[in-house]
Tab-separated table of N, CA and C and ligand atoms in Angstrom:
chain	number	residue	atom	x	y	z
A	1	MET	N	1.072	-1.057	-0.180
A	1	MET	CA	0.056	0.010	0.055
A	1	MET	C	0.785	1.244	0.039
A	2	GLY	N	0.736	2.216	-1.041
A	2	GLY	CA	1.487	3.281	-0.951
A	2	GLY	C	1.285	4.417	-0.089
A	3	LYS	N	1.781	5.325	-0.123
A	3	LYS	CA	1.876	6.489	0.986
A	3	LYS	C	0.477	7.211	0.383
A	4	GLU	N	-0.323	7.402	1.550
A	4	GLU	CA	-1.649	8.087	1.268
A	4	GLU	C	-1.282	9.704	1.429
A	5	ILE	N	-2.111	10.061	0.288
A	5	ILE	CA	-1.737	11.561	-0.236
A	5	ILE	C	-3.111	12.106	0.569
A	6	ASP	N	-2.836	13.189	1.346
A	6	ASP	CA	-3.968	13.708	2.232
A	6	ASP	C	-4.367	14.810	1.324
A	7	ILE	N	-5.357	14.677	0.663
A	7	ILE	CA	-6.104	15.622	-0.302
A	7	ILE	C	-7.209	16.580	0.486
A	8	PRO	N	-7.210	17.797	0.686
A	8	PRO	CA	-8.235	18.086	1.303
A	8	PRO	C	-9.772	18.154	0.468
A	9	ILE	N	-10.759	17.565	1.010
A	9	ILE	CA	-11.865	17.206	0.272
A	9	ILE	C	-12.645	18.443	0.619
A	10	VAL	N	-13.156	19.020	-0.317
A	10	VAL	CA	-14.239	20.451	0.155
A	10	VAL	C	-15.822	19.626	-0.121
A	11	LYS	N	-16.217	19.654	1.026
A	11	LYS	CA	-17.293	19.158	1.111
A	11	LYS	C	-18.606	20.057	1.042
A	12	GLU	N	-19.553	19.412	0.294
A	12	GLU	CA	-20.796	20.407	0.270
A	12	GLU	C	-21.246	21.155	1.249
A	13	GLU	N	-21.162	20.809	2.488
A	13	GLU	CA	-21.612	21.337	3.589
A	13	GLU	C	-20.778	22.774	3.962
A	14	ASP	N	-19.473	22.435	3.549
A	14	ASP	CA	-18.337	23.416	3.996
A	14	ASP	C	-18.422	24.629	3.014
A	15	ILE	N	-18.961	24.260	1.539
A	15	ILE	CA	-18.921	25.432	0.650
A	15	ILE	C	-20.426	26.235	1.174
A	16	ILE	N	-21.418	25.526	1.547
A	16	ILE	CA	-22.603	26.036	2.039
A	16	ILE	C	-22.407	27.117	3.612
A	17	ALA	N	-21.166	26.484	4.500
A	17	ALA	CA	-21.057	27.076	5.474
A	17	ALA	C	-20.250	28.267	5.384
A	18	ALA	N	-19.205	28.391	4.205
A	18	ALA	CA	-18.834	29.670	3.755
A	18	ALA	C	-19.479	30.646	3.137
A	19	ASN	N	-20.393	30.212	2.458
A	19	ASN	CA	-21.348	30.959	1.814
A	19	ASN	C	-22.170	31.966	2.737
A	20	MET	N	-22.530	31.156	3.806
A	20	MET	CA	-23.346	31.552	5.009
A	20	MET	C	-22.636	32.564	5.705
A	21	ARG	N	-21.104	31.774	6.016
A	21	ARG	CA	-20.214	33.199	7.015
A	21	ARG	C	-20.230	34.315	5.884
A	22	ARG	N	-19.896	34.261	4.497
A	22	ARG	CA	-19.910	35.389	3.782
A	22	ARG	C	-21.308	36.184	3.679
A	23	ASP	N	-22.444	35.874	3.423
A	23	ASP	CA	-23.554	36.351	3.659
A	23	ASP	C	-23.794	36.978	4.923
A	24	LYS	N	-23.356	36.376	5.923
A	24	LYS	CA	-23.325	37.107	7.307
A	24	LYS	C	-22.554	38.363	7.544
A	25	TYR	N	-21.204	37.972	7.057
A	25	TYR	CA	-20.173	38.992	6.905
A	25	TYR	C	-20.889	40.530	6.033
A	26	SER	N	-21.083	40.084	4.719
A	26	SER	CA	-21.669	41.287	4.032
A	26	SER	C	-22.968	41.697	4.725
A	27	LEU	N	-23.752	41.056	5.444
A	27	LEU	CA	-24.949	41.632	5.903
A	27	LEU	C	-24.537	42.626	6.880
A	28	LYS	N	-23.576	42.152	7.915
A	28	LYS	CA	-22.996	43.046	8.948
A	28	LYS	C	-22.392	44.081	8.495
A	29	ARG	N	-21.411	43.915	7.410
A	29	ARG	CA	-21.066	45.274	6.615
A	29	ARG	C	-22.305	45.988	6.243
A	30	ASP	N	-23.178	45.601	5.531
A	30	ASP	CA	-24.418	46.594	5.355
A	30	ASP	C	-24.849	47.135	6.519
A	31	VAL	N	-25.268	46.503	7.540
A	31	VAL	CA	-25.777	47.171	8.774
A	31	VAL	C	-24.837	48.423	9.149
A	32	GLN	N	-23.375	47.978	9.122
A	32	GLN	CA	-22.358	48.979	9.596
A	32	GLN	C	-22.691	50.109	8.901
A	33	ALA	N	-22.734	49.910	7.469
A	33	ALA	CA	-22.889	51.253	6.654
A	33	ALA	C	-23.681	51.917	6.658
A	34	ARG	N	-24.800	51.242	7.004
A	34	ARG	CA	-26.235	51.863	7.156
A	34	ARG	C	-26.103	52.759	8.515
A	35	GLU	N	-25.703	52.356	9.503
A	35	GLU	CA	-25.565	52.866	10.961
A	35	GLU	C	-24.352	54.182	10.422
A	36	PHE	N	-23.546	54.158	9.831
A	36	PHE	CA	-22.421	54.937	9.463
A	36	PHE	C	-23.587	56.110	8.654
A	37	ASN	N	-24.236	55.866	7.899
A	37	ASN	CA	-25.016	56.822	6.818
A	37	ASN	C	-25.835	57.499	7.819
A	38	GLU	N	-26.456	56.753	8.620
A	38	GLU	CA	-27.576	57.385	9.593
A	38	GLU	C	-27.048	58.494	10.621
A	39	ALA	N	-25.707	57.950	11.231
A	39	ALA	CA	-24.860	58.686	12.055
A	39	ALA	C	-24.605	60.071	11.176
A	40	ILE	N	-24.405	60.028	9.813
A	40	ILE	CA	-23.737	61.234	8.872
A	40	ILE	C	-25.145	62.119	9.040
A	41	VAL	N	-26.389	61.436	8.437
A	41	VAL	CA	-27.518	62.118	8.686
A	41	VAL	C	-28.005	62.851	9.727
A	42	THR	N	-27.795	62.222	10.909
A	42	THR	CA	-28.283	62.664	12.089
A	42	THR	C	-27.314	63.890	12.416
A	43	ARG	N	-26.164	63.766	12.179
A	43	ARG	CA	-25.079	64.870	12.001
A	43	ARG	C	-25.569	66.127	11.441
A	44	LEU	N	-25.782	65.756	10.146
A	44	LEU	CA	-25.986	67.032	9.124
A	44	LEU	C	-27.175	67.604	9.793
A	45	LEU	N	-28.513	66.767	10.359
A	45	LEU	CA	-29.704	67.336	10.621
A	45	LEU	C	-29.622	68.309	11.746
A	46	ALA	N	-28.478	67.800	12.811
A	46	ALA	CA	-28.314	68.445	13.836
A	46	ALA	C	-27.610	70.121	13.500
A	47	GLU	N	-26.605	69.667	12.479
A	47	GLU	CA	-25.892	71.033	11.962
A	47	GLU	C	-26.966	71.822	11.293
A	48	SER	N	-27.619	71.429	10.443
A	48	SER	CA	-28.850	72.250	9.973
A	48	SER	C	-29.720	72.801	10.515
A	49	ALA	N	-30.267	72.144	12.014
A	49	ALA	CA	-31.047	72.582	13.166
A	49	ALA	C	-30.331	73.899	13.485
A	50	ARG	N	-29.112	74.311	13.347
A	50	ARG	CA	-28.461	75.033	14.080
A	50	ARG	C	-28.131	76.420	13.091
A	51	HIS	N	-28.545	76.124	11.941
A	51	HIS	CA	-28.397	77.126	11.003
A	51	HIS	C	-29.576	78.172	11.253
A	52	ILE	N	-29.647	79.266	11.430
A	52	ILE	CA	-30.336	80.192	12.081
A	52	ILE	C	-30.462	81.357	10.890
A	53	LYS	N	-31.794	81.674	10.490
A	53	LYS	CA	-32.047	82.739	9.474
A	53	LYS	C	-32.388	84.021	10.612
A	54	CYS	N	-31.317	85.010	10.518
A	54	CYS	CA	-31.389	86.422	11.378
A	54	CYS	C	-32.647	86.966	10.876
A	55	GLU	N	-33.238	87.401	11.867
A	55	GLU	CA	-34.576	87.911	11.747
A	55	GLU	C	-34.442	89.403	11.657
A	56	LYS	N	-33.488	90.041	11.557
A	56	LYS	CA	-33.360	91.198	11.410
A	56	LYS	C	-32.423	91.566	9.755
A	57	CYS	N	-31.735	90.732	9.199
A	57	CYS	CA	-30.829	90.985	8.290
A	57	CYS	C	-31.038	89.850	7.249
A	58	GLY	N	-31.828	88.575	7.378
A	58	GLY	CA	-32.098	87.411	6.870
A	58	GLY	C	-30.841	86.767	6.380
A	59	LYS	N	-29.763	87.016	6.930
A	59	LYS	CA	-28.610	86.356	7.002
A	59	LYS	C	-28.620	85.095	7.634
A	60	GLU	N	-28.119	84.018	7.041
A	60	GLU	CA	-28.095	82.607	7.954
A	60	GLU	C	-26.837	82.537	8.439
A	61	PHE	N	-27.009	81.975	9.786
A	61	PHE	CA	-25.543	81.813	10.627
A	61	PHE	C	-25.887	80.573	11.483
A	62	THR	N	-24.868	80.224	11.861
A	62	THR	CA	-24.719	79.102	12.814
A	62	THR	C	-24.838	79.410	14.278
A	63	SER	N	-25.480	78.631	15.170
A	63	SER	CA	-25.678	78.905	16.424
A	63	SER	C	-25.215	77.645	17.280
A	64	ASP	N	-24.496	78.003	18.032
A	64	ASP	CA	-24.058	76.590	19.029
A	64	ASP	C	-25.386	76.764	19.962
A	65	SER	N	-25.394	75.320	20.578
A	65	SER	CA	-26.355	74.869	21.320
A	65	SER	C	-26.730	75.835	22.515
A	66	LYS	N	-25.637	76.713	22.938
A	66	LYS	CA	-25.711	77.729	24.344
A	66	LYS	C	-26.716	78.601	23.802
A	67	GLU	N	-26.711	78.805	22.534
A	67	GLU	CA	-27.179	80.211	22.076
A	67	GLU	C	-29.046	79.877	21.335
A	68	ASN	N	-29.353	78.697	21.750
A	68	ASN	CA	-30.735	78.476	21.526
A	68	ASN	C	-31.644	79.549	21.602
A	69	GLY	N	-32.389	80.052	20.736
A	69	GLY	CA	-33.538	81.018	20.913
A	69	GLY	C	-32.943	82.384	20.350
A	70	VAL	N	-31.555	82.452	19.840
A	70	VAL	CA	-31.244	83.569	19.584
A	70	VAL	C	-31.713	83.629	17.908
A	71	LEU	N	-32.095	84.712	17.618
A	71	LEU	CA	-32.542	84.355	16.319
A	71	LEU	C	-32.035	85.977	15.538
A	72	SER	N	-30.883	86.470	16.083
A	72	SER	CA	-30.346	87.390	15.014
A	72	SER	C	-28.913	87.161	15.326
A	73	CYS	N	-28.187	87.505	13.813
A	73	CYS	CA	-26.780	87.115	13.608
A	73	CYS	C	-26.103	87.717	14.560
A	74	PRO	N	-25.035	87.540	14.511
A	74	PRO	CA	-23.788	88.203	15.632
A	74	PRO	C	-23.849	89.846	15.094
A	75	GLU	N	-23.816	90.136	13.859
A	75	GLU	CA	-23.666	91.372	13.399
A	75	GLU	C	-24.945	92.174	13.774
A	76	CYS	N	-26.221	91.855	14.163
A	76	CYS	CA	-26.972	92.344	14.330
A	76	CYS	C	-27.476	92.523	16.037
A	77	ARG	N	-26.573	91.957	16.920
A	77	ARG	CA	-26.904	92.082	18.233
A	77	ARG	C	-26.294	93.138	18.449
B	1	ZN	ZN1	-28.330	89.701	10.908
């Protein structure tokens, strides 16, 4: 009897398992990408919410959260 050569046999189950792992991975990546996009949208919304149009000159300016309720730009104050 000759020397046995160990050939790795790819079983069908292994391919299915590999595919499932890959699907799971890409799903995870999709979720991460979606969460990332949502974070950006949330941030942009938060930033745009702080864009205030001056009630005196109509110029848009940004106000930080400390200045909530301020309706005139720094130049008109
Ligand atoms: Zn103004």
